[in-house]
Amino acid sequence: RLRTQKDKQDLCLFLLPMPFQAAVLERCIARVKSFNRSDRASLFRVDSTDADPFRTRPNTRVVACPEEYIYAPNYYKDLSGNKNGNLRRAVQHIQRRDDLEVLNYQASDAVFCKQVLEHWGDQQRKKYGSMLYGSYTERCLELYDQFPRSDLFGKVIKLNGEICAFGFAGEIRSNLGHVFIAYSNLEIDGLNRFLWFELLRGMAHLDFVNGSHADDAPGLAFAKKSLRPAYMSQPYQVYAG
């Protein structure tokens, strides 16, 4: 991954080589060091199952990143039972509305989705002082049609004829998906959980879906936990000398 800030460029290895080969990894690390003119290289994302070999590698530091929420889409086929009461009520609260429409994203929806994003950002800045992923989301809206629907599909939720929530998700490898973006009008009770419910159900053919981390935001962590994740995943960032 190449990041550019003003006149400075910084290269990092986003994922380990696949299929993994130790010699290829070392060449990748050497390439990053050479490009950055540095004696250290950053490996942006290393899963917990791959982190142990780095702990004994000389001049290497392994740093834990925030835990990520992993969901099992099949779970959402049946929300019966007491343990699912809160989630079931949130979903049904939206499903019972006569003005509800759940539609596939179209390019013509972009301007209205940006309005939802701006409103969401105004709400979040009041709480946290900043908004993450705004540019990322706008690029997703603009480049959506360049991806196959298996890799990236979008949903919009309309209430009273207006888009109030939208999200994008897709497969990142065999049997593993990811919810890339999910934004909603937070003033509408239960809407955000309903949006996630629809995105997760759209990946029912996959075993698991990564819901990312909570950005150290208590409200976001509560929302992600309320969806009842199957388990938590611990990623790491590695700094190799």
Short mmCIF file of C-alpha atoms in Angstrom, two decimals:
data_model
loop_
_atom_site.label_atom_id
_atom_site.label_comp_id
_atom_site.label_asym_id
_atom_site.label_seq_id
_atom_site.Cartn_x
_atom_site.Cartn_y
_atom_site.Cartn_z
CA ARG A 1 0.00 0.00 0.00
CA LEU A 2 1.38 3.36 -1.05
CA ARG A 3 0.35 6.39 0.99
CA THR A 4 1.09 9.88 -0.28
CA GLN A 5 1.06 12.93 1.98
CA LYS A 6 2.18 16.18 0.34
CA ASP A 7 5.60 15.37 -1.12
CA LYS A 8 6.25 12.25 0.96
CA GLN A 9 5.41 8.67 -0.08
CA ASP A 10 5.39 5.71 2.28
CA LEU A 11 5.13 2.09 1.15
CA CYS A 12 4.02 -0.78 3.38
CA LEU A 13 3.20 -4.44 2.81
CA PHE A 14 -0.58 -4.61 3.21
CA LEU A 15 -0.90 -8.42 3.48
CA LEU A 16 1.46 -11.37 3.58
CA PRO A 17 2.27 -13.06 0.24
CA MET A 18 -0.38 -15.61 -0.76
CA PRO A 19 0.39 -18.46 -0.94
CA PHE A 20 2.92 -17.78 1.80
CA GLN A 21 6.61 -18.30 1.07
CA ALA A 22 9.25 -17.09 3.49
CA ALA A 23 11.72 -16.14 0.74
CA VAL A 24 9.06 -14.07 -1.06
CA LEU A 25 8.22 -12.29 2.19
CA GLU A 26 11.84 -11.33 2.73
CA ARG A 27 12.05 -9.93 -0.79
CA CYS A 28 8.89 -7.90 -0.15
CA ILE A 29 10.36 -6.51 3.08
CA ALA A 30 13.58 -5.61 1.27
CA ARG A 31 11.58 -3.87 -1.47
CA VAL A 32 9.66 -1.76 1.07
CA LYS A 33 12.87 -0.76 2.84
CA SER A 34 14.49 0.20 -0.44
CA PHE A 35 11.54 2.29 -1.60
CA ASN A 36 11.25 4.12 1.73
CA ARG A 37 15.03 4.42 2.12
CA SER A 38 14.66 3.04 5.61
CA ASP A 39 16.09 0.19 7.65
CA ARG A 40 12.57 -0.87 8.77
CA ALA A 41 9.47 -2.07 6.96
CA SER A 42 5.84 -2.09 8.07
CA LEU A 43 3.54 -5.05 7.48
CA PHE A 44 0.10 -3.53 7.80
CA ARG A 45 -2.05 -6.59 8.49
CA VAL A 46 -0.93 -9.91 9.96
CA ASP A 47 -3.51 -12.36 11.32
CA SER A 48 -3.06 -13.93 14.75
CA THR A 49 -2.35 -17.33 13.18
CA ASP A 50 0.57 -15.83 11.22
CA ALA A 51 2.05 -13.60 13.91
CA ASP A 52 4.07 -16.13 15.95
CA PRO A 53 6.99 -16.58 13.50
CA PHE A 54 7.61 -12.83 13.59
CA ARG A 55 8.05 -12.84 17.37
CA THR A 56 11.35 -14.68 17.04
CA ARG A 57 12.52 -12.79 13.95
CA PRO A 58 15.50 -10.52 14.79
CA ASN A 59 14.88 -6.76 15.03
CA THR A 60 11.13 -7.21 14.63
CA ARG A 61 8.30 -5.76 16.70
CA VAL A 62 4.76 -7.20 16.75
CA VAL A 63 2.00 -4.79 17.82
CA ALA A 64 -1.59 -5.80 18.56
CA CYS A 65 -4.28 -3.87 16.66
CA PRO A 66 -7.91 -3.44 17.81
CA GLU A 67 -9.88 -6.68 17.76
CA GLU A 68 -12.24 -7.21 14.83
CA TYR A 69 -15.80 -8.50 14.92
CA ILE A 70 -16.47 -11.67 12.91
CA TYR A 71 -20.05 -12.63 12.05
CA ALA A 72 -21.61 -15.87 10.76
CA PRO A 73 -24.27 -14.94 8.14
CA ASN A 74 -26.26 -18.15 8.62
CA TYR A 75 -26.96 -17.02 12.17
CA TYR A 76 -29.34 -14.35 10.90
CA LYS A 77 -31.73 -16.77 9.21
CA ASP A 78 -33.46 -17.29 12.56
CA LEU A 79 -33.52 -14.64 15.30
CA SER A 80 -35.81 -16.57 17.63
CA GLY A 81 -35.00 -17.08 21.31
CA ASN A 82 -34.41 -14.82 24.30
CA LYS A 83 -30.74 -14.19 23.52
CA ASN A 84 -31.71 -12.56 20.22
CA GLY A 85 -34.53 -10.48 21.66
CA ASN A 86 -32.93 -7.04 21.33
CA LEU A 87 -31.68 -7.64 17.80
CA ARG A 88 -34.97 -9.19 16.71
CA ARG A 89 -36.97 -6.25 18.04
CA ALA A 90 -34.64 -3.73 16.33
CA VAL A 91 -35.02 -5.53 12.99
CA GLN A 92 -38.78 -5.96 13.32
CA HIS A 93 -39.19 -2.30 14.30
CA ILE A 94 -37.98 -1.36 10.81
CA GLN A 95 -39.56 -4.31 8.97
CA ARG A 96 -43.04 -3.37 10.19
CA ARG A 97 -42.89 0.05 8.57
CA ASP A 98 -45.21 0.39 5.57
CA ASP A 99 -42.83 2.87 3.90
CA LEU A 100 -39.78 0.52 4.00
CA GLU A 101 -37.90 -0.26 0.78
CA VAL A 102 -34.67 -2.30 0.60
CA LEU A 103 -33.07 -1.90 -2.83
CA ASN A 104 -29.83 -2.69 -4.62
CA TYR A 105 -27.55 0.31 -4.96
CA GLN A 106 -27.63 2.15 -8.29
CA ALA A 107 -25.25 4.83 -9.55
CA SER A 108 -28.11 7.35 -9.44
CA ASP A 109 -28.27 6.83 -5.65
CA ALA A 110 -24.81 8.32 -5.10
CA VAL A 111 -25.90 11.91 -4.49
CA PHE A 112 -28.47 10.81 -1.89
CA CYS A 113 -26.00 8.45 -0.19
CA LYS A 114 -23.56 11.35 0.11
CA GLN A 115 -26.27 13.31 1.89
CA VAL A 116 -26.69 10.43 4.36
CA LEU A 117 -22.89 10.37 4.80
CA GLU A 118 -22.77 14.12 5.48
CA HIS A 119 -25.61 13.91 8.00
CA TRP A 120 -23.96 10.93 9.70
CA GLY A 121 -20.68 12.87 9.82
CA ASP A 122 -22.36 15.84 11.48
CA GLN A 123 -23.80 13.51 14.12
CA GLN A 124 -20.46 11.77 14.74
CA ARG A 125 -18.38 14.95 14.96
CA LYS A 126 -20.53 16.08 17.86
CA LYS A 127 -19.48 12.91 19.71
CA TYR A 128 -15.92 12.25 18.56
CA GLY A 129 -14.68 15.41 16.84
CA SER A 130 -13.81 13.73 13.54
CA MET A 131 -15.15 11.38 10.89
CA LEU A 132 -13.21 8.49 9.39
CA TYR A 133 -13.55 6.90 5.95
CA GLY A 134 -15.37 9.79 4.26
CA SER A 135 -13.09 9.83 1.20
CA TYR A 136 -13.03 6.03 1.14
CA THR A 137 -16.83 5.97 0.98
CA GLU A 138 -17.03 8.57 -1.78
CA ARG A 139 -14.57 6.56 -3.88
CA CYS A 140 -16.65 3.44 -3.33
CA LEU A 141 -19.77 5.25 -4.57
CA GLU A 142 -17.94 6.52 -7.65
CA LEU A 143 -16.14 3.29 -8.61
CA TYR A 144 -18.86 0.81 -7.68
CA ASP A 145 -19.59 -0.31 -11.24
CA GLN A 146 -15.95 -1.28 -11.82
CA PHE A 147 -16.25 -4.27 -9.47
CA PRO A 148 -18.09 -7.58 -9.95
CA ARG A 149 -21.08 -7.93 -7.61
CA SER A 150 -19.49 -10.92 -5.87
CA ASP A 151 -16.67 -8.61 -4.71
CA LEU A 152 -18.79 -5.55 -3.99
CA PHE A 153 -22.55 -5.22 -3.69
CA GLY A 154 -24.53 -2.32 -2.28
CA LYS A 155 -27.85 -1.90 -0.48
CA VAL A 156 -29.89 1.23 0.11
CA ILE A 157 -32.76 1.53 2.58
CA LYS A 158 -35.56 3.95 1.85
CA LEU A 159 -38.10 5.21 4.36
CA ASN A 160 -40.92 7.39 3.11
CA GLY A 161 -39.28 7.38 -0.32
CA GLU A 162 -35.93 8.78 0.88
CA ILE A 163 -32.61 6.96 1.26
CA CYS A 164 -31.85 6.87 4.99
CA ALA A 165 -29.13 4.20 5.03
CA PHE A 166 -26.71 2.51 2.66
CA GLY A 167 -23.93 -0.05 2.85
CA PHE A 168 -21.47 -2.06 0.78
CA ALA A 169 -20.09 -5.55 1.35
CA GLY A 170 -18.57 -8.42 -0.58
CA GLU A 171 -16.34 -11.47 -0.68
CA ILE A 172 -12.61 -11.00 0.03
CA ARG A 173 -11.64 -14.67 -0.26
CA SER A 174 -13.31 -18.06 -0.35
CA ASN A 175 -15.95 -18.24 2.40
CA LEU A 176 -14.98 -14.90 3.94
CA GLY A 177 -16.72 -11.59 3.33
CA HIS A 178 -16.41 -8.08 4.66
CA VAL A 179 -18.81 -5.24 5.43
CA PHE A 180 -16.86 -2.36 3.95
CA ILE A 181 -19.25 0.52 4.57
CA ALA A 182 -22.46 0.97 6.57
CA TYR A 183 -23.98 4.40 7.18
CA SER A 184 -27.43 5.30 8.41
CA ASN A 185 -29.43 8.11 9.97
CA LEU A 186 -28.69 7.44 13.64
CA GLU A 187 -31.81 9.33 14.68
CA ILE A 188 -33.97 6.45 13.39
CA ASP A 189 -34.02 3.78 16.10
CA GLY A 190 -32.94 0.32 14.92
CA LEU A 191 -32.03 1.44 11.39
CA ASN A 192 -28.29 0.78 11.66
CA ARG A 193 -28.78 -2.75 12.96
CA PHE A 194 -31.34 -3.41 10.23
CA LEU A 195 -28.83 -2.25 7.60
CA TRP A 196 -26.18 -4.63 8.94
CA PHE A 197 -28.80 -7.39 9.09
CA GLU A 198 -29.54 -6.92 5.38
CA LEU A 199 -25.85 -6.81 4.39
CA LEU A 200 -25.02 -9.94 6.39
CA ARG A 201 -27.99 -11.81 4.94
CA GLY A 202 -26.71 -10.85 1.50
CA MET A 203 -23.65 -13.02 2.20
CA ALA A 204 -25.50 -16.10 3.43
CA HIS A 205 -23.38 -18.25 1.08
CA LEU A 206 -20.23 -17.39 3.07
CA ASP A 207 -19.11 -18.92 6.36
CA PHE A 208 -17.92 -15.70 7.99
CA VAL A 209 -17.98 -11.95 7.48
CA ASN A 210 -15.47 -9.48 8.93
CA GLY A 211 -17.15 -6.44 10.48
CA SER A 212 -13.89 -4.61 11.23
CA HIS A 213 -13.10 -2.99 14.60
CA ALA A 214 -14.80 -0.29 16.64
CA ASP A 215 -12.21 2.52 16.35
CA ASP A 216 -12.09 2.73 20.18
CA ALA A 217 -15.58 4.28 20.06
CA PRO A 218 -17.82 2.87 22.85
CA GLY A 219 -21.02 3.51 20.88
CA LEU A 220 -19.72 1.71 17.82
CA ALA A 221 -18.47 -1.19 19.94
CA PHE A 222 -21.92 -1.51 21.53
CA ALA A 223 -23.57 -1.54 18.09
CA LYS A 224 -21.21 -4.22 16.75
CA LYS A 225 -21.65 -6.40 19.85
CA SER A 226 -25.44 -6.08 19.61
CA LEU A 227 -25.25 -7.94 16.28
CA ARG A 228 -23.94 -10.96 18.20
CA PRO A 229 -20.57 -11.73 16.50
CA ALA A 230 -19.49 -15.35 16.21
CA TYR A 231 -16.04 -14.50 17.58
CA MET A 232 -13.39 -11.78 17.81
CA SER A 233 -10.26 -11.75 15.63
CA GLN A 234 -6.92 -10.31 16.77
CA PRO A 235 -4.86 -8.74 13.94
CA TYR A 236 -1.31 -7.41 14.33
CA GLN A 237 0.96 -4.86 12.70
CA VAL A 238 4.56 -5.90 12.28
CA TYR A 239 7.62 -3.65 12.07
CA ALA A 240 10.51 -5.62 10.60
CA GLY A 241 14.15 -4.56 10.69
#
